[in-house]
Short mmCIF file of the C-alpha atoms (twelve columns), coordinates in Angstrom:
data_MODEL
# 
_entry.id   MODEL 
# 
loop_
_atom_site.group_PDB 
_atom_site.id 
_atom_site.type_symbol 
_atom_site.label_atom_id 
_atom_site.label_alt_id 
_atom_site.label_comp_id 
_atom_site.label_asym_id 
_atom_site.label_seq_id 
_atom_site.Cartn_x 
_atom_site.Cartn_y 
_atom_site.Cartn_z 
_atom_site.pdbx_PDB_model_num 
ATOM 1   C CA . MET A 1   -16.824 16.945  2.282   1 
ATOM 2   C CA . GLN A 2   -16.550 19.505  5.059   1 
ATOM 3   C CA . ALA A 3   -19.787 18.102  6.495   1 
ATOM 4   C CA . TYR A 4   -17.863 14.941  7.405   1 
ATOM 5   C CA . ARG A 5   -14.866 16.685  8.963   1 
ATOM 6   C CA . PRO A 6   -13.758 15.521  12.438  1 
ATOM 7   C CA . LEU A 7   -13.300 18.039  15.240  1 
ATOM 8   C CA . LYS A 8   -9.536  17.558  14.925  1 
ATOM 9   C CA . LEU A 9   -7.779  16.817  11.642  1 
ATOM 10  C CA . GLN A 10  -5.592  14.174  13.283  1 
ATOM 11  C CA . GLN A 11  -8.718  12.014  13.449  1 
ATOM 12  C CA . SER A 12  -10.445 10.083  10.663  1 
ATOM 13  C CA . PRO A 13  -13.262 11.920  8.853   1 
ATOM 14  C CA . ASN A 14  -16.685 10.322  8.479   1 
ATOM 15  C CA . LEU A 15  -16.375 8.468   5.190   1 
ATOM 16  C CA . ARG A 16  -18.986 5.927   6.293   1 
ATOM 17  C CA . GLN A 17  -21.659 8.626   6.398   1 
ATOM 18  C CA . ALA A 18  -20.405 10.220  3.189   1 
ATOM 19  C CA . LEU A 19  -20.895 6.900   1.395   1 
ATOM 20  C CA . LYS A 20  -24.385 6.442   2.839   1 
ATOM 21  C CA . ASP A 21  -25.341 9.947   1.770   1 
ATOM 22  C CA . ALA A 22  -23.905 9.369   -1.701  1 
ATOM 23  C CA . MET A 23  -26.104 6.293   -2.106  1 
ATOM 24  C CA . ARG A 24  -29.168 8.115   -0.802  1 
ATOM 25  C CA . ASP A 25  -28.647 11.165  -3.018  1 
ATOM 26  C CA . SER A 26  -27.303 9.330   -6.112  1 
ATOM 27  C CA . ARG A 27  -24.146 11.403  -5.777  1 
ATOM 28  C CA . VAL A 28  -20.577 10.445  -6.732  1 
ATOM 29  C CA . LEU A 29  -17.486 11.114  -4.619  1 
ATOM 30  C CA . LEU A 30  -14.724 11.964  -7.099  1 
ATOM 31  C CA . GLY A 31  -11.175 11.064  -6.180  1 
ATOM 32  C CA . VAL A 32  -7.594  11.521  -7.294  1 
ATOM 33  C CA . GLY A 33  -4.880  8.889   -7.117  1 
ATOM 34  C CA . ALA A 34  -1.528  9.443   -5.428  1 
ATOM 35  C CA . GLY A 35  0.828   7.285   -7.464  1 
ATOM 36  C CA . ILE A 36  3.939   9.340   -6.719  1 
ATOM 37  C CA . PRO A 37  5.072   8.554   -3.168  1 
ATOM 38  C CA . ALA A 38  6.021   12.104  -2.211  1 
ATOM 39  C CA . VAL A 39  4.617   14.574  0.300   1 
ATOM 40  C CA . ALA A 40  5.266   17.466  -2.114  1 
ATOM 41  C CA . THR A 41  2.978   15.903  -4.721  1 
ATOM 42  C CA . VAL A 42  0.219   15.075  -2.258  1 
ATOM 43  C CA . LYS A 43  0.238   18.680  -1.031  1 
ATOM 44  C CA . ILE A 44  -0.782  19.683  -4.554  1 
ATOM 45  C CA . LEU A 45  -3.466  17.002  -4.772  1 
ATOM 46  C CA . ALA A 46  -4.880  18.096  -1.422  1 
ATOM 47  C CA . ALA A 47  -5.370  21.624  -2.749  1 
ATOM 48  C CA . THR A 48  -7.734  20.444  -5.508  1 
ATOM 49  C CA . SER A 49  -11.507 20.007  -5.323  1 
ATOM 50  C CA . ALA A 50  -11.353 16.192  -5.252  1 
ATOM 51  C CA . ASP A 51  -13.449 14.555  -2.541  1 
ATOM 52  C CA . TRP A 52  -10.924 11.862  -1.687  1 
ATOM 53  C CA . CYS A 53  -7.334  10.822  -2.305  1 
ATOM 54  C CA . TRP A 54  -6.391  7.243   -3.078  1 
ATOM 55  C CA . ILE A 55  -3.072  6.385   -1.436  1 
ATOM 56  C CA . ASP A 56  -2.021  3.095   -2.997  1 
ATOM 57  C CA . ALA A 57  0.342   1.312   -0.618  1 
ATOM 58  C CA . GLU A 58  -0.226  -1.954  -2.484  1 
ATOM 59  C CA . HIS A 59  1.380   -0.999  -5.793  1 
ATOM 60  C CA . THR A 60  3.477   2.013   -4.779  1 
ATOM 61  C CA . PRO A 61  6.406   0.948   -2.577  1 
ATOM 62  C CA . MET A 62  6.441   3.086   0.555   1 
ATOM 63  C CA . SER A 63  7.304   2.746   4.206   1 
ATOM 64  C CA . PRO A 64  4.577   2.881   6.864   1 
ATOM 65  C CA . THR A 65  6.077   6.198   7.974   1 
ATOM 66  C CA . LEU A 66  5.726   7.746   4.505   1 
ATOM 67  C CA . MET A 67  2.208   6.360   4.137   1 
ATOM 68  C CA . ALA A 68  1.237   7.990   7.433   1 
ATOM 69  C CA . GLU A 69  2.781   11.284  6.306   1 
ATOM 70  C CA . LEU A 70  0.784   11.192  3.068   1 
ATOM 71  C CA . VAL A 71  -2.451  10.582  4.980   1 
ATOM 72  C CA . GLN A 72  -1.732  13.455  7.342   1 
ATOM 73  C CA . THR A 73  -0.778  15.718  4.429   1 
ATOM 74  C CA . VAL A 74  -4.165  15.097  2.806   1 
ATOM 75  C CA . ASN A 75  -5.978  15.845  6.060   1 
ATOM 76  C CA . MET A 76  -4.039  19.004  6.880   1 
ATOM 77  C CA . TYR A 77  -3.503  20.579  3.451   1 
ATOM 78  C CA . SER A 78  -7.121  20.046  2.397   1 
ATOM 79  C CA . GLU A 79  -8.262  21.374  5.776   1 
ATOM 80  C CA . GLY A 80  -10.524 18.366  6.102   1 
ATOM 81  C CA . ALA A 81  -12.171 18.794  2.700   1 
ATOM 82  C CA . MET A 82  -10.539 15.664  1.228   1 
ATOM 83  C CA . HIS A 83  -10.580 12.145  2.638   1 
ATOM 84  C CA . ALA A 84  -7.448  9.978   2.544   1 
ATOM 85  C CA . VAL A 85  -8.221  6.359   1.665   1 
ATOM 86  C CA . VAL A 86  -5.389  3.827   1.813   1 
ATOM 87  C CA . ARG A 87  -5.220  0.624   -0.177  1 
ATOM 88  C CA . VAL A 88  -3.130  -1.492  2.159   1 
ATOM 89  C CA . PRO A 89  -0.590  -3.925  0.677   1 
ATOM 90  C CA . THR A 90  -1.843  -7.013  2.530   1 
ATOM 91  C CA . HIS A 91  -4.601  -8.138  4.869   1 
ATOM 92  C CA . GLY A 92  -2.221  -7.750  7.811   1 
ATOM 93  C CA . HIS A 93  -3.638  -6.033  10.883  1 
ATOM 94  C CA . GLU A 94  -0.506  -3.904  11.195  1 
ATOM 95  C CA . HIS A 95  -1.006  -2.188  7.821   1 
ATOM 96  C CA . ILE A 96  -4.642  -1.436  8.589   1 
ATOM 97  C CA . ALA A 97  -3.684  -0.063  12.011  1 
ATOM 98  C CA . TRP A 98  -0.889  2.150   10.637  1 
ATOM 99  C CA . ALA A 99  -3.237  3.709   8.077   1 
ATOM 100 C CA . LEU A 100 -6.050  4.339   10.533  1 
ATOM 101 C CA . ASP A 101 -3.798  5.536   13.352  1 
ATOM 102 C CA . ALA A 102 -2.536  8.171   10.894  1 
ATOM 103 C CA . GLY A 103 -6.079  9.432   10.309  1 
ATOM 104 C CA . ALA A 104 -7.138  7.663   7.113   1 
ATOM 105 C CA . ALA A 105 -10.861 7.833   6.379   1 
ATOM 106 C CA . GLY A 106 -10.910 4.258   5.210   1 
ATOM 107 C CA . VAL A 107 -8.960  1.253   4.025   1 
ATOM 108 C CA . MET A 108 -9.249  -0.765  0.828   1 
ATOM 109 C CA . ILE A 109 -8.430  -4.449  1.294   1 
ATOM 110 C CA . PRO A 110 -7.034  -5.942  -1.950  1 
ATOM 111 C CA . HIS A 111 -7.642  -9.473  -3.232  1 
ATOM 112 C CA . THR A 112 -10.577 -10.155 -0.936  1 
ATOM 113 C CA . GLU A 113 -12.320 -13.418 -1.706  1 
ATOM 114 C CA . THR A 114 -13.973 -14.875 1.395   1 
ATOM 115 C CA . VAL A 115 -16.290 -13.946 4.236   1 
ATOM 116 C CA . GLU A 116 -13.574 -14.843 6.726   1 
ATOM 117 C CA . GLN A 117 -11.115 -12.406 5.153   1 
ATOM 118 C CA . VAL A 118 -13.666 -9.602  5.333   1 
ATOM 119 C CA . GLN A 119 -14.533 -10.333 8.945   1 
ATOM 120 C CA . ALA A 120 -10.841 -10.247 9.883   1 
ATOM 121 C CA . SER A 121 -10.344 -6.911  8.100   1 
ATOM 122 C CA . ILE A 122 -13.333 -5.351  9.846   1 
ATOM 123 C CA . ALA A 123 -12.078 -6.602  13.204  1 
ATOM 124 C CA . ALA A 124 -8.696  -4.994  12.519  1 
ATOM 125 C CA . ALA A 125 -10.342 -1.659  11.687  1 
ATOM 126 C CA . ARG A 126 -12.735 -1.397  14.653  1 
ATOM 127 C CA . PHE A 127 -11.971 -0.859  18.315  1 
ATOM 128 C CA . GLY A 128 -13.631 -3.180  20.816  1 
ATOM 129 C CA . PRO A 129 -16.249 -4.322  21.387  1 
ATOM 130 C CA . GLN A 130 -16.961 -4.033  17.646  1 
ATOM 131 C CA . GLY A 131 -13.531 -5.337  16.673  1 
ATOM 132 C CA . GLN A 132 -9.972  -5.998  17.750  1 
ATOM 133 C CA . ARG A 133 -8.132  -2.840  16.721  1 
ATOM 134 C CA . SER A 134 -5.513  -2.151  19.351  1 
ATOM 135 C CA . PHE A 135 -5.455  1.133   21.253  1 
ATOM 136 C CA . PRO A 136 -2.691  3.350   19.756  1 
ATOM 137 C CA . PRO A 137 -1.101  5.190   22.715  1 
ATOM 138 C CA . PHE A 138 0.728   7.724   20.532  1 
ATOM 139 C CA . ALA A 139 -1.973  8.524   17.953  1 
ATOM 140 C CA . MET A 140 -3.877  11.146  19.949  1 
ATOM 141 C CA . LEU A 141 -2.929  13.703  22.589  1 
ATOM 142 C CA . GLN A 142 -5.400  13.749  25.453  1 
ATOM 143 C CA . GLY A 143 -7.306  17.010  25.594  1 
ATOM 144 C CA . ILE A 144 -5.578  18.333  22.467  1 
ATOM 145 C CA . THR A 145 -6.173  16.152  19.398  1 
ATOM 146 C CA . ASP A 146 -8.714  13.683  20.798  1 
ATOM 147 C CA . LEU A 147 -11.586 16.192  20.984  1 
ATOM 148 C CA . VAL A 148 -14.980 14.742  20.003  1 
ATOM 149 C CA . PRO A 149 -18.648 15.667  20.517  1 
ATOM 150 C CA . GLU A 150 -19.717 15.685  24.157  1 
ATOM 151 C CA . GLY A 151 -20.469 12.282  25.595  1 
ATOM 152 C CA . LYS A 152 -18.291 10.401  23.116  1 
ATOM 153 C CA . HIS A 153 -14.735 9.013   23.054  1 
ATOM 154 C CA . TRP A 154 -12.458 9.365   20.053  1 
ATOM 155 C CA . MET A 155 -12.213 5.592   19.602  1 
ATOM 156 C CA . GLY A 156 -15.993 5.305   19.418  1 
ATOM 157 C CA . VAL A 157 -16.063 8.133   16.890  1 
ATOM 158 C CA . ALA A 158 -13.386 6.316   14.869  1 
ATOM 159 C CA . ASN A 159 -15.619 3.236   14.739  1 
ATOM 160 C CA . GLU A 160 -18.437 5.429   13.433  1 
ATOM 161 C CA . HIS A 161 -16.289 7.190   10.820  1 
ATOM 162 C CA . ILE A 162 -13.869 4.681   9.281   1 
ATOM 163 C CA . ALA A 163 -14.911 2.839   6.117   1 
ATOM 164 C CA . VAL A 164 -13.820 -0.716  5.331   1 
ATOM 165 C CA . ILE A 165 -13.789 -1.413  1.598   1 
ATOM 166 C CA . PRO A 166 -13.022 -4.988  0.453   1 
ATOM 167 C CA . GLN A 167 -11.693 -5.231  -3.093  1 
ATOM 168 C CA . ILE A 168 -13.142 -7.927  -5.332  1 
ATOM 169 C CA . GLU A 169 -10.908 -8.972  -8.219  1 
ATOM 170 C CA . SER A 170 -11.397 -12.702 -8.827  1 
ATOM 171 C CA . GLN A 171 -14.046 -15.264 -9.715  1 
ATOM 172 C CA . LEU A 172 -14.013 -16.550 -6.142  1 
ATOM 173 C CA . GLY A 173 -14.639 -13.036 -4.901  1 
ATOM 174 C CA . LEU A 174 -17.581 -12.743 -7.290  1 
ATOM 175 C CA . ASP A 175 -18.941 -16.069 -6.102  1 
ATOM 176 C CA . ASN A 176 -18.916 -14.837 -2.500  1 
ATOM 177 C CA . LEU A 177 -19.959 -11.258 -3.252  1 
ATOM 178 C CA . GLU A 178 -23.531 -11.530 -2.003  1 
ATOM 179 C CA . GLU A 179 -22.433 -12.974 1.328   1 
ATOM 180 C CA . ILE A 180 -19.705 -10.349 1.659   1 
ATOM 181 C CA . MET A 181 -22.135 -7.497  1.040   1 
ATOM 182 C CA . GLN A 182 -24.332 -8.710  3.899   1 
ATOM 183 C CA . ILE A 183 -21.556 -8.514  6.501   1 
ATOM 184 C CA . GLU A 184 -22.070 -5.780  9.086   1 
ATOM 185 C CA . GLY A 185 -19.226 -3.291  8.770   1 
ATOM 186 C CA . VAL A 186 -18.700 -3.491  5.003   1 
ATOM 187 C CA . ASP A 187 -19.151 0.089   3.806   1 
ATOM 188 C CA . ALA A 188 -18.460 -0.252  0.080   1 
ATOM 189 C CA . ILE A 189 -17.049 -2.723  -2.420  1 
ATOM 190 C CA . MET A 190 -14.121 -1.910  -4.670  1 
ATOM 191 C CA . ILE A 191 -13.826 -3.676  -8.012  1 
ATOM 192 C CA . GLY A 192 -10.365 -4.398  -9.392  1 
ATOM 193 C CA . LYS A 193 -11.398 -4.686  -13.023 1 
ATOM 194 C CA . THR A 194 -8.023  -5.534  -14.538 1 
ATOM 195 C CA . ASP A 195 -7.172  -8.320  -12.103 1 
ATOM 196 C CA . LEU A 196 -10.736 -9.588  -12.385 1 
ATOM 197 C CA . ARG A 197 -10.395 -9.811  -16.147 1 
ATOM 198 C CA . LEU A 198 -7.088  -11.656 -15.809 1 
ATOM 199 C CA . ASP A 199 -8.587  -14.097 -13.306 1 
ATOM 200 C CA . LEU A 200 -11.408 -14.753 -15.772 1 
ATOM 201 C CA . GLY A 201 -8.811  -15.662 -18.416 1 
ATOM 202 C CA . LEU A 202 -9.282  -12.459 -20.413 1 
ATOM 203 C CA . THR A 203 -6.906  -9.761  -21.637 1 
ATOM 204 C CA . PRO A 204 -6.206  -6.863  -19.231 1 
ATOM 205 C CA . THR A 205 -8.240  -4.430  -21.323 1 
ATOM 206 C CA . GLY A 206 -11.198 -4.817  -23.612 1 
ATOM 207 C CA . GLY A 207 -14.867 -5.377  -23.035 1 
ATOM 208 C CA . GLY A 208 -17.927 -7.211  -24.209 1 
ATOM 209 C CA . GLU A 209 -16.721 -10.688 -23.271 1 
ATOM 210 C CA . ALA A 210 -19.515 -12.753 -21.719 1 
ATOM 211 C CA . PRO A 211 -17.723 -13.749 -18.478 1 
ATOM 212 C CA . TYR A 212 -16.749 -10.157 -17.709 1 
ATOM 213 C CA . GLU A 213 -20.104 -8.645  -18.649 1 
ATOM 214 C CA . GLU A 214 -21.946 -11.254 -16.590 1 
ATOM 215 C CA . GLY A 215 -19.656 -10.521 -13.652 1 
ATOM 216 C CA . MET A 216 -20.312 -6.781  -13.840 1 
ATOM 217 C CA . LYS A 217 -24.075 -7.342  -14.138 1 
ATOM 218 C CA . HIS A 218 -23.897 -9.470  -10.993 1 
ATOM 219 C CA . ILE A 219 -21.977 -6.730  -9.173  1 
ATOM 220 C CA . TYR A 220 -24.532 -4.093  -10.188 1 
ATOM 221 C CA . ALA A 221 -27.445 -6.318  -9.179  1 
ATOM 222 C CA . MET A 222 -25.935 -6.975  -5.747  1 
ATOM 223 C CA . SER A 223 -25.183 -3.275  -5.282  1 
ATOM 224 C CA . LYS A 224 -28.831 -2.450  -5.905  1 
ATOM 225 C CA . LYS A 225 -30.135 -5.305  -3.750  1 
ATOM 226 C CA . TYR A 226 -28.034 -4.384  -0.711  1 
ATOM 227 C CA . ASN A 227 -27.743 -0.624  -1.322  1 
ATOM 228 C CA . MET A 228 -23.976 -1.043  -1.401  1 
ATOM 229 C CA . PRO A 229 -21.757 1.634   -3.011  1 
ATOM 230 C CA . ILE A 230 -19.134 0.518   -5.514  1 
ATOM 231 C CA . VAL A 231 -15.640 2.015   -5.682  1 
ATOM 232 C CA . GLY A 232 -12.951 2.053   -8.361  1 
ATOM 233 C CA . PHE A 233 -11.421 3.513   -11.502 1 
ATOM 234 C CA . VAL A 234 -13.952 4.328   -14.216 1 
ATOM 235 C CA . PRO A 235 -12.917 5.394   -17.744 1 
ATOM 236 C CA . ASP A 236 -14.976 8.153   -19.336 1 
ATOM 237 C CA . HIS A 237 -16.785 5.857   -21.774 1 
ATOM 238 C CA . GLU A 238 -18.055 3.696   -18.883 1 
ATOM 239 C CA . THR A 239 -19.229 6.563   -16.670 1 
ATOM 240 C CA . GLU A 240 -22.961 6.328   -17.358 1 
ATOM 241 C CA . ALA A 241 -23.210 2.554   -16.966 1 
ATOM 242 C CA . SER A 242 -21.013 2.615   -13.867 1 
ATOM 243 C CA . VAL A 243 -22.931 5.352   -12.055 1 
ATOM 244 C CA . ARG A 244 -26.260 3.758   -12.935 1 
ATOM 245 C CA . GLY A 245 -24.844 0.452   -11.703 1 
ATOM 246 C CA . GLY A 246 -23.947 1.750   -8.248  1 
ATOM 247 C CA . TYR A 247 -20.529 3.397   -8.451  1 
ATOM 248 C CA . ARG A 248 -20.520 6.164   -5.854  1 
ATOM 249 C CA . MET A 249 -16.785 6.615   -5.241  1 
ATOM 250 C CA . ILE A 250 -14.809 7.004   -8.445  1 
ATOM 251 C CA . CYS A 251 -11.166 7.765   -9.183  1 
ATOM 252 C CA . GLN A 252 -10.693 9.028   -12.728 1 
ATOM 253 C CA . ALA A 253 -7.294  10.726  -12.454 1 
ATOM 254 C CA . ALA A 254 -3.940  10.071  -10.815 1 
ATOM 255 C CA . ASP A 255 -0.954  12.351  -10.390 1 
ATOM 256 C CA . ILE A 256 1.417   10.204  -12.416 1 
ATOM 257 C CA . HIS A 257 -0.957  10.021  -15.401 1 
ATOM 258 C CA . VAL A 258 -1.889  13.706  -15.314 1 
ATOM 259 C CA . LEU A 259 1.796   14.627  -15.177 1 
ATOM 260 C CA . ALA A 260 2.806   12.359  -18.052 1 
ATOM 261 C CA . PHE A 261 -0.142  12.970  -20.372 1 
ATOM 262 C CA . GLY A 262 -0.299  16.668  -19.505 1 
ATOM 263 C CA . LEU A 263 3.347   17.096  -20.443 1 
ATOM 264 C CA . GLN A 264 2.873   15.069  -23.620 1 
ATOM 265 C CA . MET A 265 -0.060  17.276  -24.604 1 
ATOM 266 C CA . ALA A 266 1.845   20.492  -23.863 1 
ATOM 267 C CA . LEU A 267 4.903   19.275  -25.754 1 
ATOM 268 C CA . GLY A 268 2.762   18.194  -28.684 1 
ATOM 269 C CA . LYS A 269 1.124   21.620  -28.953 1 
ATOM 270 C CA . SER A 270 4.499   23.345  -28.724 1 
ATOM 271 C CA . ARG A 271 6.005   21.151  -31.440 1 
ATOM 272 C CA . GLU A 272 3.003   21.790  -33.670 1 
ATOM 273 C CA . ALA A 273 3.257   25.560  -33.198 1 
ATOM 274 C CA . MET A 274 7.020   25.553  -33.788 1 
ATOM 275 C CA . ALA A 275 6.658   23.407  -36.893 1 
ATOM 276 C CA . LYS A 276 4.263   25.965  -38.389 1 
ATOM 277 C CA . VAL A 277 6.745   28.761  -37.744 1 
ATOM 278 C CA . VAL A 278 9.581   26.757  -39.294 1 
ATOM 279 C CA . ASP A 279 7.457   25.980  -42.370 1 
ATOM 280 C CA . GLN A 280 6.617   29.665  -42.751 1 
ATOM 281 C CA . MET A 281 10.285  30.598  -42.436 1 
ATOM 282 C CA . LYS A 282 11.223  28.073  -45.109 1 
ATOM 283 C CA . ALA A 283 8.458   29.327  -47.410 1 
ATOM 284 C CA . SER A 284 9.528   32.964  -46.987 1 
ATOM 285 C CA . PRO A 285 13.267  32.980  -46.255 1 
ATOM 286 C CA . GLN A 286 13.541  36.735  -46.546 1 
ATOM 287 C CA . SER A 287 10.875  37.379  -43.888 1 
ATOM 288 C CA . SER A 288 12.789  35.248  -41.409 1 
# 
């Protein structure tokens, strides 16, 4: 991801181009989720080989200040090799602005269902004349952190770099998906599979049900038709179908899950090894 690094790490990297290149080259950007709202944890994530870090401000309670610190930690501790992508908690312009002013590579907009919602999100993420994002007077230091290629301004570069990713997770969103994909400024589509299943009247997990399978086929068909990358969590058993269907930005691991399941695995192996020793000691009391 170094090819998409900005001249200064306080700025947003070029996720828009990374997504276009991923579609062109049939390549997948692999990400890691930051579910623990702590700078110390994100420092560790930023040191890995993941292409991007999912900062989930929708489901992980955090202040705008902490969110900004997490974004900046990803940028600095990865030395520009990892992109910070923030799922904002609402469609509010302020949340989008806080994430992007901090240097996020992109924003995920949850529970997107209509063309009007998408247009408003894009406007909030782009400086004029392409949008209505307000100039942040304290985000960049003139001549220090606002450095860009000759002939450009950092706000214009931000418009070129920042990705807007609407999240589809309802039947209404599916119904409007084709129109949404045709909107200028939509860089990828995220699929919230669990909420989509719930909205379709299904259980949170499972598979094979006609409404869900038809919905996913529609998503894949629209991705191919409009050359639109898909984003989201993908379990191992769905990897092939998902990548063939258009997934180009996938998160398969999150800190909280790796910590919990990793510890469970380590503890399980230790208990198994200790149990063998205890059994041997019981079988040969004298040798113990």
